[in-house]
Amino acid sequence: MFELIKLPYATDALEPVIGKQTIETHHGKHLQAYVNNLNNLSKGTKFENAELDTIVKEADGGIFNNAGQILNHNLYFTQLSPTGGGSPSGQLAKEIGETWGTLENFQKEFESGGVTLFGSGWVWLAANDEGKLLIVKEFNAGNPLTKGLTPLLTFDVWEHAYYLDFQNRRADHLSSMWKIVDWKVVESRYSGS
């Protein structure tokens, strides 16, 4: 049985970037609905007790959509911290520098990916098997896992992720997100790729 993840911070801890009401709605209602849906849809199927990664790689339709949204949101919520911000370090910082020249160049391109994604979806920093970094845009419940990539960092560009705090100003929301990214979490995902 799939369960709603516990947040590693209080619902008001990410303010003013993400407000308490947004967290309560986004985590407590949207993500909970995906969990409930996946539990109902997967009952009696080969995915009933499968790992989310496996479901995202193998399923389609409603099971894929709900599992994808759970996995995406789990990665999203656990990469954020009220003490986040700053810069990555180690091998991830080196690879960002080699790929984009500077962290600022990477951030601009990443934000642009999120702004230009039409409709709902996710912008991702992902790594291939050789550790090369890519910015990937995915629609709806998409995840770089389906392309054989390792997801490292994601910003949610579904309107429920930012509308209460930023209304229709997606670009402003995306640029503010760097203040709460926990680079240690992102680095741990990269070292494990």
XYZ file of C-alpha atoms in Angstrom:
193
model
C 0.000 0.000 0.000
C 1.334 3.394 -1.002
C 1.446 6.139 1.621
C 1.739 9.911 1.665
C 5.312 10.950 2.505
C 5.893 12.983 5.631
C 7.345 16.400 4.965
C 10.810 16.970 6.461
C 9.765 20.493 7.545
C 6.713 22.346 8.904
C 4.039 23.423 6.414
C 4.976 27.094 6.887
C 8.760 26.532 6.828
C 9.277 27.417 3.150
C 7.599 30.822 3.328
C 7.682 33.219 1.569
C 8.764 31.096 -1.434
C 6.014 28.520 -0.870
C 3.254 29.474 1.556
C 1.623 27.287 4.175
C -1.688 27.119 2.289
C 0.114 26.006 -0.878
C 1.984 23.252 1.003
C -1.189 22.084 2.750
C -3.082 21.947 -0.547
C -0.249 20.626 -2.698
C 0.991 17.951 -0.285
C -2.093 17.253 1.810
C -4.697 17.250 -0.964
C -3.121 16.862 -4.432
C -0.436 14.348 -3.457
C -2.812 12.497 -1.122
C -5.267 12.128 -4.022
C -2.547 10.570 -6.209
C -1.695 8.136 -3.389
C -5.364 7.178 -2.942
C -5.833 6.779 -6.705
C -2.747 4.580 -7.094
C -3.815 2.355 -4.212
C -7.226 1.871 -5.858
C -5.932 1.438 -9.419
C -3.058 -0.918 -8.594
C -5.072 -3.275 -6.380
C -4.875 -6.775 -7.833
C -2.302 -5.815 -10.491
C 1.404 -6.610 -10.737
C 2.040 -3.043 -9.557
C 0.190 -3.366 -6.236
C 3.404 -3.815 -4.227
C 5.942 -2.524 -6.749
C 8.432 0.288 -6.209
C 7.395 3.635 -7.683
C 10.462 3.646 -9.969
C 9.380 0.303 -11.437
C 5.808 1.446 -11.960
C 6.923 4.636 -13.706
C 9.199 2.637 -16.034
C 6.650 -0.080 -16.846
C 3.079 1.178 -16.429
C 0.839 3.337 -18.561
C -2.526 5.056 -18.245
C -3.911 5.890 -14.832
C -1.445 3.732 -12.923
C 1.498 5.499 -14.606
C -0.011 8.959 -14.116
C -0.633 8.522 -10.401
C 2.639 6.690 -9.680
C 4.527 9.308 -11.692
C 2.936 12.124 -9.770
C 3.729 10.460 -6.434
C 7.361 9.866 -7.384
C 7.751 13.370 -8.822
C 6.237 14.993 -5.758
C 8.300 12.843 -3.376
C 11.478 13.981 -5.140
C 10.217 17.576 -5.208
C 9.198 17.910 -1.556
C 12.300 16.169 -0.190
C 14.726 18.395 -2.160
C 13.440 21.547 -0.437
C 14.553 22.998 2.876
C 14.002 26.199 4.866
C 17.807 26.310 5.165
C 18.349 25.663 1.455
C 19.858 27.900 -1.165
C 23.471 28.560 -1.898
C 25.383 26.466 -4.390
C 26.071 22.824 -5.084
C 29.500 21.412 -4.285
C 31.690 18.500 -5.240
C 31.240 16.541 -8.444
C 27.802 18.035 -9.138
C 29.174 21.592 -9.023
C 32.050 20.554 -11.296
C 29.696 18.960 -13.833
C 27.352 21.982 -13.800
C 30.375 24.196 -14.488
C 31.578 21.971 -17.326
C 28.114 21.787 -18.890
C 26.818 25.349 -18.482
C 29.888 27.386 -17.582
C 28.421 28.806 -14.378
C 25.705 27.991 -11.861
C 23.910 31.180 -12.960
C 23.859 30.012 -16.600
C 22.443 26.654 -15.507
C 19.780 28.333 -13.366
C 18.718 30.622 -16.229
C 18.410 27.703 -18.641
C 16.580 25.602 -16.042
C 14.113 28.419 -15.331
C 13.622 28.940 -19.067
C 12.787 25.246 -19.393
C 10.085 25.631 -16.761
C 8.700 28.878 -18.176
C 8.507 27.549 -21.743
C 6.882 24.233 -20.846
C 3.361 24.740 -22.148
C 0.663 23.593 -19.761
C 1.384 21.371 -16.785
C 4.509 19.415 -16.028
C 7.988 19.398 -14.555
C 11.429 20.732 -15.418
C 14.256 18.424 -14.364
C 17.994 18.303 -13.910
C 18.861 14.716 -14.803
C 21.996 12.650 -15.360
C 22.710 9.947 -17.902
C 24.680 6.768 -17.153
C 27.989 8.582 -17.701
C 27.039 11.350 -15.250
C 26.440 13.955 -17.987
C 23.824 16.500 -16.917
C 20.792 17.476 -18.950
C 17.773 19.727 -18.469
C 14.646 17.782 -19.353
C 11.071 19.035 -19.687
C 8.308 16.536 -18.972
C 4.583 17.006 -19.442
C 1.966 15.952 -16.906
C 3.356 13.045 -14.801
C 6.489 12.510 -16.897
C 9.797 11.629 -15.268
C 13.316 11.317 -16.776
C 13.383 7.669 -15.603
C 11.332 6.796 -18.688
C 14.264 8.000 -20.829
C 16.849 5.993 -18.871
C 18.009 9.072 -16.927
C 18.433 9.670 -13.188
C 16.264 12.516 -11.842
C 18.259 14.873 -9.603
C 16.298 18.108 -9.178
C 12.825 19.170 -10.239
C 10.598 22.223 -10.181
C 6.866 21.618 -10.430
C 5.188 23.858 -13.011
C 1.647 22.661 -12.433
C -0.283 25.755 -11.345
C -1.242 24.256 -7.977
C 2.471 24.405 -7.034
C 2.646 28.204 -7.165
C -0.665 29.884 -7.980
C -1.676 30.831 -4.426
C 1.711 32.493 -3.880
C 2.560 33.858 -7.333
C -0.720 33.771 -9.296
C 0.221 33.565 -12.991
C 3.870 34.620 -12.470
C 5.498 31.248 -13.127
C 8.872 32.835 -13.939
C 8.976 34.665 -10.593
C 8.120 31.448 -8.776
C 10.852 29.497 -10.556
C 13.536 32.097 -9.879
C 12.601 32.172 -6.180
C 12.860 28.383 -5.796
C 16.678 28.451 -5.648
C 16.387 29.953 -2.132
C 14.964 26.669 -0.800
C 16.788 23.991 -2.833
C 18.702 21.631 -0.557
C 21.790 21.017 -2.697
C 23.011 18.256 -0.350
C 19.945 16.185 -1.296
C 20.490 16.876 -5.006
C 24.192 15.982 -4.682
C 23.305 12.694 -2.971
C 21.037 11.793 -5.893
C 23.873 12.562 -8.312
C 26.471 10.532 -6.471
C 24.039 7.643 -6.491
C 23.368 7.840 -10.247
